[in-house]
PDB file of C-alpha atoms in Angstrom:
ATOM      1  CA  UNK A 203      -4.670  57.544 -95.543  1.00 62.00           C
ATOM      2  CA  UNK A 204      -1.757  56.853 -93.798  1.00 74.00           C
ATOM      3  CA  UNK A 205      -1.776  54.781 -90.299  1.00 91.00           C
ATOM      4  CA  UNK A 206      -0.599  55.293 -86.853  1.00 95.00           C
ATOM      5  CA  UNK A 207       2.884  56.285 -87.061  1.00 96.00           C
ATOM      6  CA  UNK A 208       5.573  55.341 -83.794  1.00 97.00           C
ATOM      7  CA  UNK A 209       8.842  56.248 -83.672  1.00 97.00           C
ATOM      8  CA  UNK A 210      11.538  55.040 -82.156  1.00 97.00           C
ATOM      9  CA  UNK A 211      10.501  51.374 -83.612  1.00 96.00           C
ATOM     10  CA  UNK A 212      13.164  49.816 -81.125  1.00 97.00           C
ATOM     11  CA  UNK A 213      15.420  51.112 -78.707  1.00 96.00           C
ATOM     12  CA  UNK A 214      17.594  50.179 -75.999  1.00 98.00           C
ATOM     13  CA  UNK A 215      18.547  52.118 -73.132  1.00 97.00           C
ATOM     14  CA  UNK A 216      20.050  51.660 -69.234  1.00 97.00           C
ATOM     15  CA  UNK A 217      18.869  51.657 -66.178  1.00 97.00           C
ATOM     16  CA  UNK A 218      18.241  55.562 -64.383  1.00 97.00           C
ATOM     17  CA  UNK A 219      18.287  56.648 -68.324  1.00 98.00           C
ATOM     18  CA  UNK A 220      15.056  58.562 -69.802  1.00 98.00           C
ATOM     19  CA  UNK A 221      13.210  57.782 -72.911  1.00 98.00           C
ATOM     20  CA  UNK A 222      10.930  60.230 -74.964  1.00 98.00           C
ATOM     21  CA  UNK A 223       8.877  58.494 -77.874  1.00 98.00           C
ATOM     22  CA  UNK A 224       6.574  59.718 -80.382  1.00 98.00           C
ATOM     23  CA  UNK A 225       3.428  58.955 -81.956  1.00 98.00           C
ATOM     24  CA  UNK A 226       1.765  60.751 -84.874  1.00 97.00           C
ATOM     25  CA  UNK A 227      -1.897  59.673 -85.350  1.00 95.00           C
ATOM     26  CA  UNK A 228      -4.033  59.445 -88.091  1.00 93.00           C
ATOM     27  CA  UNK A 229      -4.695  62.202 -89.816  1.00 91.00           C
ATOM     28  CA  UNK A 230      -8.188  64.202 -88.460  1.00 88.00           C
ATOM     29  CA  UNK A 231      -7.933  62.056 -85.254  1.00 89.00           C
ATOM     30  CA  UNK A 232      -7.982  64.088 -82.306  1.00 89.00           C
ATOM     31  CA  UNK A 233      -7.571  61.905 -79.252  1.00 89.00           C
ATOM     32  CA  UNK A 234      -4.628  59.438 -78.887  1.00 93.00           C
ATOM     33  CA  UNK A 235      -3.899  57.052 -76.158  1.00 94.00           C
ATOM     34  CA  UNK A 236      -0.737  54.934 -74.851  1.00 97.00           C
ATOM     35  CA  UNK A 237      -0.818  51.465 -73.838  1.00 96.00           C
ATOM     36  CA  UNK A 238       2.110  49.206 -72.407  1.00 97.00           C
ATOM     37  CA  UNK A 239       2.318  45.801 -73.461  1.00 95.00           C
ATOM     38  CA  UNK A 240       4.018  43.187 -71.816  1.00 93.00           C
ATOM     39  CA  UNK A 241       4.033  39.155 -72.378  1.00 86.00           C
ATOM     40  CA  UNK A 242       0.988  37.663 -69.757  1.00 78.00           C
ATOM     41  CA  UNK A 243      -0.131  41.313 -68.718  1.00 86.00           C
ATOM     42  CA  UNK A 244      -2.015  42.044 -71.882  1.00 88.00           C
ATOM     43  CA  UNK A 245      -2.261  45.953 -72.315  1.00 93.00           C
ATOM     44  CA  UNK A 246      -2.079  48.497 -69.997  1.00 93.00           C
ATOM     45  CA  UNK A 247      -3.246  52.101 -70.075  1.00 93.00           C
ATOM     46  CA  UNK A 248      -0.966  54.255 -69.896  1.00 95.00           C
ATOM     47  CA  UNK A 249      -2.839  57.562 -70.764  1.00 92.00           C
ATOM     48  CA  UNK A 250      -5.043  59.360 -73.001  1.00 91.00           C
ATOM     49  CA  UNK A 251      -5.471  63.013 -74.442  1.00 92.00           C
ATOM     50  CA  UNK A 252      -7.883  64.574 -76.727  1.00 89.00           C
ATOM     51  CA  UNK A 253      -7.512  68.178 -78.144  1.00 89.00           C
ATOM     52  CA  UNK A 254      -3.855  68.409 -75.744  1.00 92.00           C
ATOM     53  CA  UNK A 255      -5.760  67.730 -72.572  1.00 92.00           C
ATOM     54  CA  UNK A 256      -4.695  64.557 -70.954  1.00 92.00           C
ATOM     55  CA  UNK A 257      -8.187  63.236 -70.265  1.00 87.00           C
ATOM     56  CA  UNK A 258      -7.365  60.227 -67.978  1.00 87.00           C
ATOM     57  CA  UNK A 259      -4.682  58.158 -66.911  1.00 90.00           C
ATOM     58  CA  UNK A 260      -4.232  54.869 -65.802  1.00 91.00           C
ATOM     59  CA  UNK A 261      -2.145  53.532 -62.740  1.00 91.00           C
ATOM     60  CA  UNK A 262       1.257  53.948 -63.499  1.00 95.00           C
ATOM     61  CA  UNK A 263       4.153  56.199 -61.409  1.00 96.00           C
ATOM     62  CA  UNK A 264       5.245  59.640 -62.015  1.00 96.00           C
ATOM     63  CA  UNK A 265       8.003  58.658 -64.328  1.00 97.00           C
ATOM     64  CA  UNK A 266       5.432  58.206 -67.289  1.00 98.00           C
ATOM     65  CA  UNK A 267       4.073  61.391 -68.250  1.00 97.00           C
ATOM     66  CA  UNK A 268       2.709  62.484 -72.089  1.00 97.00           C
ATOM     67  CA  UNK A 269       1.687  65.611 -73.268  1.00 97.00           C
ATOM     68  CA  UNK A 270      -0.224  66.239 -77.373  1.00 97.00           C
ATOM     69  CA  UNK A 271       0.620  69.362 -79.093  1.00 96.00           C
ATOM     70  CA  UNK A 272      -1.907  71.375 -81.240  1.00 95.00           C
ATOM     71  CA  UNK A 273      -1.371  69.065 -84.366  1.00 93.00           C
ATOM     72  CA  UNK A 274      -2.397  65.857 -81.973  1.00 94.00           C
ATOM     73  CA  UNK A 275       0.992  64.242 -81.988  1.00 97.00           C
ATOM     74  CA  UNK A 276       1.575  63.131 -78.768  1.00 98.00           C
ATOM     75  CA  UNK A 277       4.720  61.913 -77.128  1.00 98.00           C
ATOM     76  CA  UNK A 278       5.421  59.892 -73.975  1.00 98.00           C
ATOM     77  CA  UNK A 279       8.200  60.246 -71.840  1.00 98.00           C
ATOM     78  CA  UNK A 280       9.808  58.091 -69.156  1.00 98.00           C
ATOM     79  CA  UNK A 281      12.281  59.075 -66.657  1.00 96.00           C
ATOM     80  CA  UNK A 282      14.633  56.858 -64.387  1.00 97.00           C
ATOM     81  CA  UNK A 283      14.382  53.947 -66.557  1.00 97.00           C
ATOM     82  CA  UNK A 284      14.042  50.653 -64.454  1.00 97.00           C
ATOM     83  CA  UNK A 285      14.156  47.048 -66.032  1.00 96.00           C
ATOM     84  CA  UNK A 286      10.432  46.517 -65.737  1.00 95.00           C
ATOM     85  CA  UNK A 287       9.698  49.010 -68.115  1.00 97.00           C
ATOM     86  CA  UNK A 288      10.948  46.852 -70.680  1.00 97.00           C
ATOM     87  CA  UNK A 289       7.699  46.658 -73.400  1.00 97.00           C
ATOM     88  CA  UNK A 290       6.221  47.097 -75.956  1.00 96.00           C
ATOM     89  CA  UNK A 291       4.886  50.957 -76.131  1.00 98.00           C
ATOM     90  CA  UNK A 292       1.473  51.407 -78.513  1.00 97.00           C
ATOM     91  CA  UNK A 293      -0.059  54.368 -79.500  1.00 97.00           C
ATOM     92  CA  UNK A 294      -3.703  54.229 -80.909  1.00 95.00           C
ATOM     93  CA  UNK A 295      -5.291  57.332 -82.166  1.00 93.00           C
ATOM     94  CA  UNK A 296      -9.405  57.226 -82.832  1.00 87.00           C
ATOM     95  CA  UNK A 297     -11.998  60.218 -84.055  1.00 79.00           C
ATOM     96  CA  UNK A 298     -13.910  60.096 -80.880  1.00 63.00           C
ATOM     97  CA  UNK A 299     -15.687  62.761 -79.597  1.00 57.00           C
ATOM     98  CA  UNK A 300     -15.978  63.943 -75.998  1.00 51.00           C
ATOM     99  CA  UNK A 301     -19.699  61.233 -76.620  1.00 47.00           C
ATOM    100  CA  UNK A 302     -17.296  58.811 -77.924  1.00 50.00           C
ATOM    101  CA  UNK A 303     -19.604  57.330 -80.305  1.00 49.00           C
ATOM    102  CA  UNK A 304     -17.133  55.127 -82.526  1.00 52.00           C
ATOM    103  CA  UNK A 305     -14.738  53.558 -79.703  1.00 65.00           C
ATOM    104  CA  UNK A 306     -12.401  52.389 -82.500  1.00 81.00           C
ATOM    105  CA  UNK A 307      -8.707  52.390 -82.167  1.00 89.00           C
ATOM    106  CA  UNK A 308      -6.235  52.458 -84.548  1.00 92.00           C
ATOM    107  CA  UNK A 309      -2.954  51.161 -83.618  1.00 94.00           C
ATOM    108  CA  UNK A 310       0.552  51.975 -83.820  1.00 96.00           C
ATOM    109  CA  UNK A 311       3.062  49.111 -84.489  1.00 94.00           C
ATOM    110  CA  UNK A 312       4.541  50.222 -81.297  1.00 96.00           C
ATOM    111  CA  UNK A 313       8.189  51.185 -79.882  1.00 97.00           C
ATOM    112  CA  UNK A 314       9.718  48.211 -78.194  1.00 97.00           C
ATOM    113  CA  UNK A 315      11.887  49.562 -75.416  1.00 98.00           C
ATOM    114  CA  UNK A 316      15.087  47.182 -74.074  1.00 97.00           C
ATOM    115  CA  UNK A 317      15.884  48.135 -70.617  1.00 97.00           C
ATOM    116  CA  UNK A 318      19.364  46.846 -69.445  1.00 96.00           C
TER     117      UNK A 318
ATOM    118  CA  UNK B  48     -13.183  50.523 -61.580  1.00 70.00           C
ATOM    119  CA  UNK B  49     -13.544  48.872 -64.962  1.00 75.00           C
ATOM    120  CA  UNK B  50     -11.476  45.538 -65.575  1.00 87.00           C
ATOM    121  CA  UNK B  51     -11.572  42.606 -68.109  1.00 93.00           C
ATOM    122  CA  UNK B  52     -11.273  39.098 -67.650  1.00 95.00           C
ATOM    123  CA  UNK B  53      -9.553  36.431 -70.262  1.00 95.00           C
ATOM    124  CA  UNK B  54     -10.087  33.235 -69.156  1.00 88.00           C
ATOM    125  CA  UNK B  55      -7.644  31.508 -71.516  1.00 88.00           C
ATOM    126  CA  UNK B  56      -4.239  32.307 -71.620  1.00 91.00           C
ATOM    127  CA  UNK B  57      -3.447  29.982 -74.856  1.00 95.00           C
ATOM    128  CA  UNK B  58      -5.546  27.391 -76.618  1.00 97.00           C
ATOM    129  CA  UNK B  59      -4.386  25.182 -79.071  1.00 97.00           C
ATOM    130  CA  UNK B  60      -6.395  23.945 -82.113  1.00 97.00           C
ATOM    131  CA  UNK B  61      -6.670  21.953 -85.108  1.00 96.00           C
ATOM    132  CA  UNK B  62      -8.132  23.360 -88.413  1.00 96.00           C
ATOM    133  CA  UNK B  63     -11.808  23.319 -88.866  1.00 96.00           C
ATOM    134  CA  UNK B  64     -12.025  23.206 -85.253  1.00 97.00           C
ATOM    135  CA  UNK B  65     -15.165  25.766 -83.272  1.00 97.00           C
ATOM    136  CA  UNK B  66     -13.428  28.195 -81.223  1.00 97.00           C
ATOM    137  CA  UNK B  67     -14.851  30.204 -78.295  1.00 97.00           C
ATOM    138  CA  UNK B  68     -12.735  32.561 -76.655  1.00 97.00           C
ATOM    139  CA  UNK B  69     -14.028  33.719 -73.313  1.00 96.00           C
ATOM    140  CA  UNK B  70     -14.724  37.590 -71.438  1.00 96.00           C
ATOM    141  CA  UNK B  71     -15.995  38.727 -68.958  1.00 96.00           C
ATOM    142  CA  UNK B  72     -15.717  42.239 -67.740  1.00 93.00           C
ATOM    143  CA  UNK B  73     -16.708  44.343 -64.320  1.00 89.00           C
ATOM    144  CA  UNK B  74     -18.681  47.296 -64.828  1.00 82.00           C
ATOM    145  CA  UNK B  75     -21.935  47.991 -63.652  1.00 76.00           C
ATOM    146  CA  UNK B  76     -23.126  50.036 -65.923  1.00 81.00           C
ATOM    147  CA  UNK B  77     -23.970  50.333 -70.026  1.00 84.00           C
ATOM    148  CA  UNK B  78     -20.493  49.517 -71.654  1.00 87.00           C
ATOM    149  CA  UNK B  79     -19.250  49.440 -75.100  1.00 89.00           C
ATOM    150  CA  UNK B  80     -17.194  45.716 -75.643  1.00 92.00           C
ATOM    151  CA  UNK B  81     -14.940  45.109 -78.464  1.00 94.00           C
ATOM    152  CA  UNK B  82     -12.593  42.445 -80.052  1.00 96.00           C
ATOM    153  CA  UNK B  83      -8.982  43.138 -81.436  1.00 96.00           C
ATOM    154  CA  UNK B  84      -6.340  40.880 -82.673  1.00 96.00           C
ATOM    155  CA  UNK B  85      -2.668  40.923 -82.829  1.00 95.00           C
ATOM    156  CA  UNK B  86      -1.542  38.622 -85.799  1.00 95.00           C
ATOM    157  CA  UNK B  87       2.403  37.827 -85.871  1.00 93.00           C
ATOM    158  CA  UNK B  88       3.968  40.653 -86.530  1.00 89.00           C
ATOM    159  CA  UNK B  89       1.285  43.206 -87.430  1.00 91.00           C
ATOM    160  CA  UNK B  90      -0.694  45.845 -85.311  1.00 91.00           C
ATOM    161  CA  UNK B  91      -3.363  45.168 -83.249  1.00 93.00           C
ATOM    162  CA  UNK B  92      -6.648  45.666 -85.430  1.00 92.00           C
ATOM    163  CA  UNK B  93     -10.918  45.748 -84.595  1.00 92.00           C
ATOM    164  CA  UNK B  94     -12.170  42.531 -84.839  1.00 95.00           C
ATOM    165  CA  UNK B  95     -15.703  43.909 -83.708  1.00 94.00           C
ATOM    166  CA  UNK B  96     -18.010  45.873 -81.380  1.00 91.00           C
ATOM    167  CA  UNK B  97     -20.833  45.992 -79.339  1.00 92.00           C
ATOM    168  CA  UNK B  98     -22.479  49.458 -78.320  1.00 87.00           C
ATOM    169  CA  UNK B  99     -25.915  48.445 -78.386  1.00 86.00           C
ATOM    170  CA  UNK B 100     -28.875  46.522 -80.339  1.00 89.00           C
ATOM    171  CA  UNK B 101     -29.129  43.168 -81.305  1.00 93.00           C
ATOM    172  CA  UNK B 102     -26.572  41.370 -78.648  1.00 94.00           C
ATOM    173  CA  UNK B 103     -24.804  39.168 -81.350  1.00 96.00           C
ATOM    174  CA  UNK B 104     -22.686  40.914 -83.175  1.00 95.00           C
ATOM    175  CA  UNK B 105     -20.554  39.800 -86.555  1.00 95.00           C
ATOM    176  CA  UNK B 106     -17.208  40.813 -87.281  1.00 93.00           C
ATOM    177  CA  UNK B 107     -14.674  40.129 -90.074  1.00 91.00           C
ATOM    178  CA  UNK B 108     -13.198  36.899 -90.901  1.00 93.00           C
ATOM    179  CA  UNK B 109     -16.394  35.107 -89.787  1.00 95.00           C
ATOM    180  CA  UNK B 110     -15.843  35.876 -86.361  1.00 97.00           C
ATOM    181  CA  UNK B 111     -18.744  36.778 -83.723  1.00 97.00           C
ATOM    182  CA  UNK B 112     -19.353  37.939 -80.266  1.00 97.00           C
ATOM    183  CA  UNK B 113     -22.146  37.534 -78.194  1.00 96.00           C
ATOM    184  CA  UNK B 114     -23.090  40.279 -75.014  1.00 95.00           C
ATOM    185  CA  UNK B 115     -24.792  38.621 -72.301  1.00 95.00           C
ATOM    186  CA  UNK B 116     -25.755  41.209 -69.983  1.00 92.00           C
ATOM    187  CA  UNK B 117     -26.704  39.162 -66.740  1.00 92.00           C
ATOM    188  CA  UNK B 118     -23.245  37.037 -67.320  1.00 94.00           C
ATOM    189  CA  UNK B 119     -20.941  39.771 -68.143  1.00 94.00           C
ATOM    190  CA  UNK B 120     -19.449  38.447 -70.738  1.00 96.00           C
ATOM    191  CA  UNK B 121     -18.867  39.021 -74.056  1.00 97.00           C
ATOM    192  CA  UNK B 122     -17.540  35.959 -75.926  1.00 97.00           C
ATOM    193  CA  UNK B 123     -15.730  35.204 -78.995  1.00 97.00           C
ATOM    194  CA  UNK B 124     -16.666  32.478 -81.296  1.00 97.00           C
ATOM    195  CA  UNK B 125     -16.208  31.221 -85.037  1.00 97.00           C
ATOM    196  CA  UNK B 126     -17.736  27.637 -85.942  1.00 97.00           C
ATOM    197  CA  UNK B 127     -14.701  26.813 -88.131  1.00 97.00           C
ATOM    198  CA  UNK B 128     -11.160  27.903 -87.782  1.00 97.00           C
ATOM    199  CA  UNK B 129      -8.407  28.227 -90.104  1.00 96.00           C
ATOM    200  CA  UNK B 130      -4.535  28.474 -90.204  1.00 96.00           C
ATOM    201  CA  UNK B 131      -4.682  31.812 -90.472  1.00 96.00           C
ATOM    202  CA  UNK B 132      -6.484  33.025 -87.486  1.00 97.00           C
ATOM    203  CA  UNK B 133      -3.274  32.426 -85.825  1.00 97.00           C
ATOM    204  CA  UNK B 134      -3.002  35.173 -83.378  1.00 97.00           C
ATOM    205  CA  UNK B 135      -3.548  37.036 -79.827  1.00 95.00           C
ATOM    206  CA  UNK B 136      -6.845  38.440 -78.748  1.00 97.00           C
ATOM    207  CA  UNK B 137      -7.511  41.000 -76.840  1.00 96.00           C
ATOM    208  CA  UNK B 138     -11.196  41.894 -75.559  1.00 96.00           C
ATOM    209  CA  UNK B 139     -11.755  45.275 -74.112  1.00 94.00           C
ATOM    210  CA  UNK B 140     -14.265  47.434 -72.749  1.00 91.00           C
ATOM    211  CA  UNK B 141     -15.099  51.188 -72.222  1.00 85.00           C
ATOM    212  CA  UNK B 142     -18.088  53.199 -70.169  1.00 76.00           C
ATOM    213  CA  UNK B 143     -19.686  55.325 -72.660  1.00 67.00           C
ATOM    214  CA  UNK B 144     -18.006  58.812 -71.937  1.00 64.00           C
ATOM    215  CA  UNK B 145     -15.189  56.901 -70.426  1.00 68.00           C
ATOM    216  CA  UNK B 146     -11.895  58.318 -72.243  1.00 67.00           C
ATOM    217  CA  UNK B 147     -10.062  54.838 -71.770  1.00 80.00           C
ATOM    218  CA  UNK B 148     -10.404  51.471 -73.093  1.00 87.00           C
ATOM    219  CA  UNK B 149      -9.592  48.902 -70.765  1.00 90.00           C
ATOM    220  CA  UNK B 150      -8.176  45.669 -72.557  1.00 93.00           C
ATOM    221  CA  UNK B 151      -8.004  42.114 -70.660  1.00 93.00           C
ATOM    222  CA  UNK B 152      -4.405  40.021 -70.740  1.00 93.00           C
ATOM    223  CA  UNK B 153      -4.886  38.489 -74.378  1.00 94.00           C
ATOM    224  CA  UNK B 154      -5.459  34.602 -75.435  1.00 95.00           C
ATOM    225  CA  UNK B 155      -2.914  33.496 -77.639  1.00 95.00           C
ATOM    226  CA  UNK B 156      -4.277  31.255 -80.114  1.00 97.00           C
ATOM    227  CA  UNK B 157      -2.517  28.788 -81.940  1.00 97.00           C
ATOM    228  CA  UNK B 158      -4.066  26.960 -85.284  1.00 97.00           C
ATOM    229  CA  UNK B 159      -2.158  23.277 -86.135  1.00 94.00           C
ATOM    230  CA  UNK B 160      -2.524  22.973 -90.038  1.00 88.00           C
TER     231      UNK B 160
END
């Protein structure tokens, strides 16, 4: 069964540019959630969506938004790139239920993002 | 609102060594607490998880976790490391019907051979 699936890998970009990346989650997984990852900040959540409803989000600007289509790939997007959003991006997909019985999540390698 | 708490940034041992890795978390409620690691250059993975029942839980590579309701915490341990458990750890928890995980900063851990 294949894994978590991120692409870009790597990318670099400027300042004021936008970045879209993608995530394709295990197969039969339904919900998928974004993290950002930074050295001494751990993980932070970004956002989550099950069945294309974002179901929560965590406390970052405007800029990042996400959206899932009906095949629950999902895709992040940030706008007006600033040098802080330099990370790593993970995407971790999991076969919860609205109950969320199982709590497991399966991670992406990630798409590390170079903001100059 | 939820939040976890690593108390070691980076800890340092020799083989053979006990390891404890401390969490504590902020919820006042029933949670579900979990374990991952980050090994160099691979994706973060389940170490293990706590939902409910006995309060010690076992997870691969010999590792375990014990919840301690009236502390909080939920702490990592293994009596004997090795080389290979080289890695970052992450704990995290969730509110049952929560739709996030919340995951604390990470302890680097660093095995000398």
């Amino acid at each position: 069964k294949a894994g978590v699936t991120q692409t870009p890998r790597y990318l670099i970009k400027t300042r004021g540019q936008q970045v879209t990346l993608s995530c394709s989650p295990i197969s039969g997984h339904r919900s998928v959630s974004w993290y950002q990852q930074t050295p001494g900040q751990g993980l932070q959540f970004l956002f989550e969506y099950f069945s294309e409803t974002q179901r929560n989000k965590g406390n970052f600007p405007g800029r990042f938004s996400g959206r899932q289509f009906s095949n629950s790939r999902s895709e992040m997007n940030v706008s007006t790139l600033e040098l802080g959003d330099s990370a790593l991006y993970l995407c971790a997909s999991s076969s919860l239920t609205r109950e969320r019985d199982t709590g497991e999540l399966f991670f992406g390698e990630g798409s590390r993002l170079t903001v100059l | 609102a939820q939040s976890v708490s690593q108390h070691n940034h980076h800890v340092i041992l020799s083989e053979a060594a006990s390891l404890e890795l401390g969490c504590n978390y902020s919820y006042g409620g029933t949670v579900n607490l979990f374990w991952y690691v980050q090994y160099p250059g691979q994706h973060l993975q389940l170490l293990l998880k706590y939902f409910s029942g006995d309060p010690l839980v076992k997870g691969i590579k010999g590792f375990e976790a014990e919840f301690i309701k009236s502390k909080f915490s939920f702490n990592l341990r293994k009596p004997s490391v090795q080389w290979s458990d080289t890695a970052e750890y992450f704990c995290a928890v969730n509110a049952p019907r929560d739709d996030k995980i919340i995951f604390g900063k990470g302890t680097r851990l660093h095995i000398l051979p």
